[in-house]
Amino acid sequence: MQGDFSRAETKNRMVSRVHVFDLCQLILACAKSNAPPRLVHGVDLESSLNADVFSFLETELGVSVPGTWRVEEPFGRSVLSLFAPQLIEYRYPTFREGFAEAIAAFKAGGKQS
């Protein structure tokens, strides 16, 4: 929130994320299922490049994210889940919803739910 990205890898990596709320929903859904899938990737609906995330944060926060992500070729892989969307309704289907809620809560002086 204050523009400190010192702990962030600022290359243009493809990242598969999931919000902790949705991960918990997924774990509970698997635990309650009579026949859970053998393998469920705990990821949201859209893998994204750091360039997409950092551009979003720059716009939303009015900060400049350092690093070489603007000029680097994308690398990494996208991980999608075949079963998670059948087990839960995502509250945060992409990074945008999670970051937007956290930013709004910070600006309001509260905590993220």
mmCIF file of C-alpha atoms in Angstrom:
data_model
loop_
_atom_site.group_PDB
_atom_site.id
_atom_site.type_symbol
_atom_site.label_atom_id
_atom_site.label_comp_id
_atom_site.label_asym_id
_atom_site.label_seq_id
_atom_site.Cartn_x
_atom_site.Cartn_y
_atom_site.Cartn_z
ATOM 1 C CA MET A 1 0.000 0.000 0.000
ATOM 2 C CA GLN A 2 2.950 2.310 0.631
ATOM 3 C CA GLY A 3 4.850 1.404 -2.518
ATOM 4 C CA ASP A 4 7.333 -0.954 -0.842
ATOM 5 C CA PHE A 5 7.818 -3.816 -3.254
ATOM 6 C CA SER A 6 11.182 -4.900 -1.866
ATOM 7 C CA ARG A 7 9.960 -8.438 -1.141
ATOM 8 C CA ALA A 8 8.171 -8.909 -4.462
ATOM 9 C CA GLU A 9 9.770 -10.705 -7.366
ATOM 10 C CA THR A 10 9.334 -8.088 -10.047
ATOM 11 C CA LYS A 11 10.068 -10.158 -13.120
ATOM 12 C CA ASN A 12 7.280 -11.002 -15.571
ATOM 13 C CA ARG A 13 6.402 -14.439 -14.207
ATOM 14 C CA MET A 14 3.099 -16.217 -14.827
ATOM 15 C CA VAL A 15 1.557 -16.855 -11.417
ATOM 16 C CA SER A 16 -1.386 -19.000 -10.361
ATOM 17 C CA ARG A 17 -2.889 -17.515 -7.219
ATOM 18 C CA VAL A 18 -5.778 -18.193 -4.892
ATOM 19 C CA HIS A 19 -7.275 -16.085 -2.132
ATOM 20 C CA VAL A 20 -7.103 -17.691 1.303
ATOM 21 C CA PHE A 21 -10.910 -17.436 1.621
ATOM 22 C CA ASP A 22 -11.421 -19.460 -1.561
ATOM 23 C CA LEU A 23 -8.717 -21.936 -0.613
ATOM 24 C CA CYS A 24 -10.479 -22.557 2.706
ATOM 25 C CA GLN A 25 -13.799 -22.990 0.875
ATOM 26 C CA LEU A 26 -12.138 -25.516 -1.413
ATOM 27 C CA ILE A 27 -10.616 -27.497 1.454
ATOM 28 C CA LEU A 28 -13.963 -27.627 3.259
ATOM 29 C CA ALA A 29 -15.802 -28.654 0.081
ATOM 30 C CA CYS A 30 -13.356 -31.524 -0.470
ATOM 31 C CA ALA A 31 -13.662 -32.606 3.160
ATOM 32 C CA LYS A 32 -17.469 -32.647 2.958
ATOM 33 C CA SER A 33 -17.632 -34.427 -0.391
ATOM 34 C CA ASN A 34 -18.547 -38.102 -0.480
ATOM 35 C CA ALA A 35 -16.333 -38.554 -3.523
ATOM 36 C CA PRO A 36 -13.774 -35.755 -3.706
ATOM 37 C CA PRO A 37 -11.497 -35.605 -6.745
ATOM 38 C CA ARG A 38 -8.098 -37.214 -6.214
ATOM 39 C CA LEU A 39 -6.317 -33.994 -7.180
ATOM 40 C CA VAL A 40 -7.607 -30.438 -6.959
ATOM 41 C CA HIS A 41 -5.364 -27.521 -7.818
ATOM 42 C CA GLY A 42 -6.059 -24.743 -5.324
ATOM 43 C CA VAL A 43 -5.889 -21.839 -7.765
ATOM 44 C CA ASP A 44 -8.256 -19.091 -8.836
ATOM 45 C CA LEU A 45 -9.880 -18.948 -12.266
ATOM 46 C CA GLU A 46 -7.176 -16.948 -14.034
ATOM 47 C CA SER A 47 -3.425 -17.319 -13.921
ATOM 48 C CA SER A 48 -1.850 -13.934 -14.522
ATOM 49 C CA LEU A 49 1.432 -12.352 -15.419
ATOM 50 C CA ASN A 50 3.142 -10.152 -12.878
ATOM 51 C CA ALA A 51 2.905 -7.420 -15.528
ATOM 52 C CA ASP A 52 -0.899 -7.570 -15.337
ATOM 53 C CA VAL A 53 -0.921 -7.514 -11.531
ATOM 54 C CA PHE A 54 1.653 -4.738 -11.237
ATOM 55 C CA SER A 55 -0.137 -2.610 -13.842
ATOM 56 C CA PHE A 56 -3.370 -3.074 -11.891
ATOM 57 C CA LEU A 57 -1.666 -2.067 -8.627
ATOM 58 C CA GLU A 58 -0.024 0.962 -10.204
ATOM 59 C CA THR A 59 -3.397 2.163 -11.448
ATOM 60 C CA GLU A 60 -5.271 1.442 -8.222
ATOM 61 C CA LEU A 61 -2.629 2.756 -5.826
ATOM 62 C CA GLY A 62 -0.987 5.475 -7.885
ATOM 63 C CA VAL A 63 2.476 4.001 -7.248
ATOM 64 C CA SER A 64 5.267 2.830 -9.501
ATOM 65 C CA VAL A 65 6.237 -0.823 -9.151
ATOM 66 C CA PRO A 66 9.997 -1.205 -9.679
ATOM 67 C CA GLY A 67 11.643 -4.009 -11.562
ATOM 68 C CA THR A 68 12.139 -5.288 -15.061
ATOM 69 C CA TRP A 69 8.625 -6.689 -15.481
ATOM 70 C CA ARG A 70 7.709 -4.117 -18.163
ATOM 71 C CA VAL A 71 10.408 -5.284 -20.583
ATOM 72 C CA GLU A 72 10.883 -8.945 -19.719
ATOM 73 C CA GLU A 73 9.464 -11.770 -21.746
ATOM 74 C CA PRO A 74 6.790 -13.667 -19.830
ATOM 75 C CA PHE A 75 7.878 -16.951 -18.276
ATOM 76 C CA GLY A 76 6.376 -19.618 -16.063
ATOM 77 C CA ARG A 77 3.270 -21.683 -16.504
ATOM 78 C CA SER A 78 -0.415 -21.330 -15.955
ATOM 79 C CA VAL A 79 -2.066 -23.774 -13.567
ATOM 80 C CA LEU A 80 -5.815 -24.240 -13.843
ATOM 81 C CA SER A 81 -8.150 -26.397 -11.810
ATOM 82 C CA LEU A 82 -10.625 -28.680 -13.520
ATOM 83 C CA PHE A 83 -12.504 -29.449 -10.304
ATOM 84 C CA ALA A 84 -12.382 -26.383 -8.060
ATOM 85 C CA PRO A 85 -15.062 -24.468 -10.021
ATOM 86 C CA GLN A 86 -17.354 -27.492 -9.632
ATOM 87 C CA LEU A 87 -16.828 -27.538 -5.867
ATOM 88 C CA ILE A 88 -17.057 -23.851 -4.918
ATOM 89 C CA GLU A 89 -18.319 -20.499 -6.067
ATOM 90 C CA TYR A 90 -15.291 -18.245 -5.968
ATOM 91 C CA ARG A 91 -15.590 -15.093 -3.892
ATOM 92 C CA TYR A 92 -12.349 -13.888 -5.512
ATOM 93 C CA PRO A 93 -12.207 -15.453 -8.992
ATOM 94 C CA THR A 94 -9.108 -13.425 -9.988
ATOM 95 C CA PHE A 95 -6.430 -11.316 -8.323
ATOM 96 C CA ARG A 96 -8.437 -8.187 -9.130
ATOM 97 C CA GLU A 97 -11.252 -8.862 -6.671
ATOM 98 C CA GLY A 98 -8.922 -9.736 -3.805
ATOM 99 C CA PHE A 99 -6.648 -6.754 -4.277
ATOM 100 C CA ALA A 100 -9.605 -4.404 -4.834
ATOM 101 C CA GLU A 101 -11.172 -5.463 -1.534
ATOM 102 C CA ALA A 102 -7.883 -5.119 0.358
ATOM 103 C CA ILE A 103 -7.250 -1.666 -1.137
ATOM 104 C CA ALA A 104 -10.780 -0.482 -0.344
ATOM 105 C CA ALA A 105 -10.484 -1.755 3.242
ATOM 106 C CA PHE A 106 -7.127 -0.041 3.690
ATOM 107 C CA LYS A 107 -8.461 3.254 2.338
ATOM 108 C CA ALA A 108 -11.461 2.982 4.666
ATOM 109 C CA GLY A 109 -9.155 2.360 7.619
ATOM 110 C CA GLY A 110 -10.496 -1.133 8.238
ATOM 111 C CA LYS A 111 -9.365 -4.658 7.746
ATOM 112 C CA GLN A 112 -9.986 -7.037 4.870
ATOM 113 C CA SER A 113 -12.769 -9.524 5.505
#
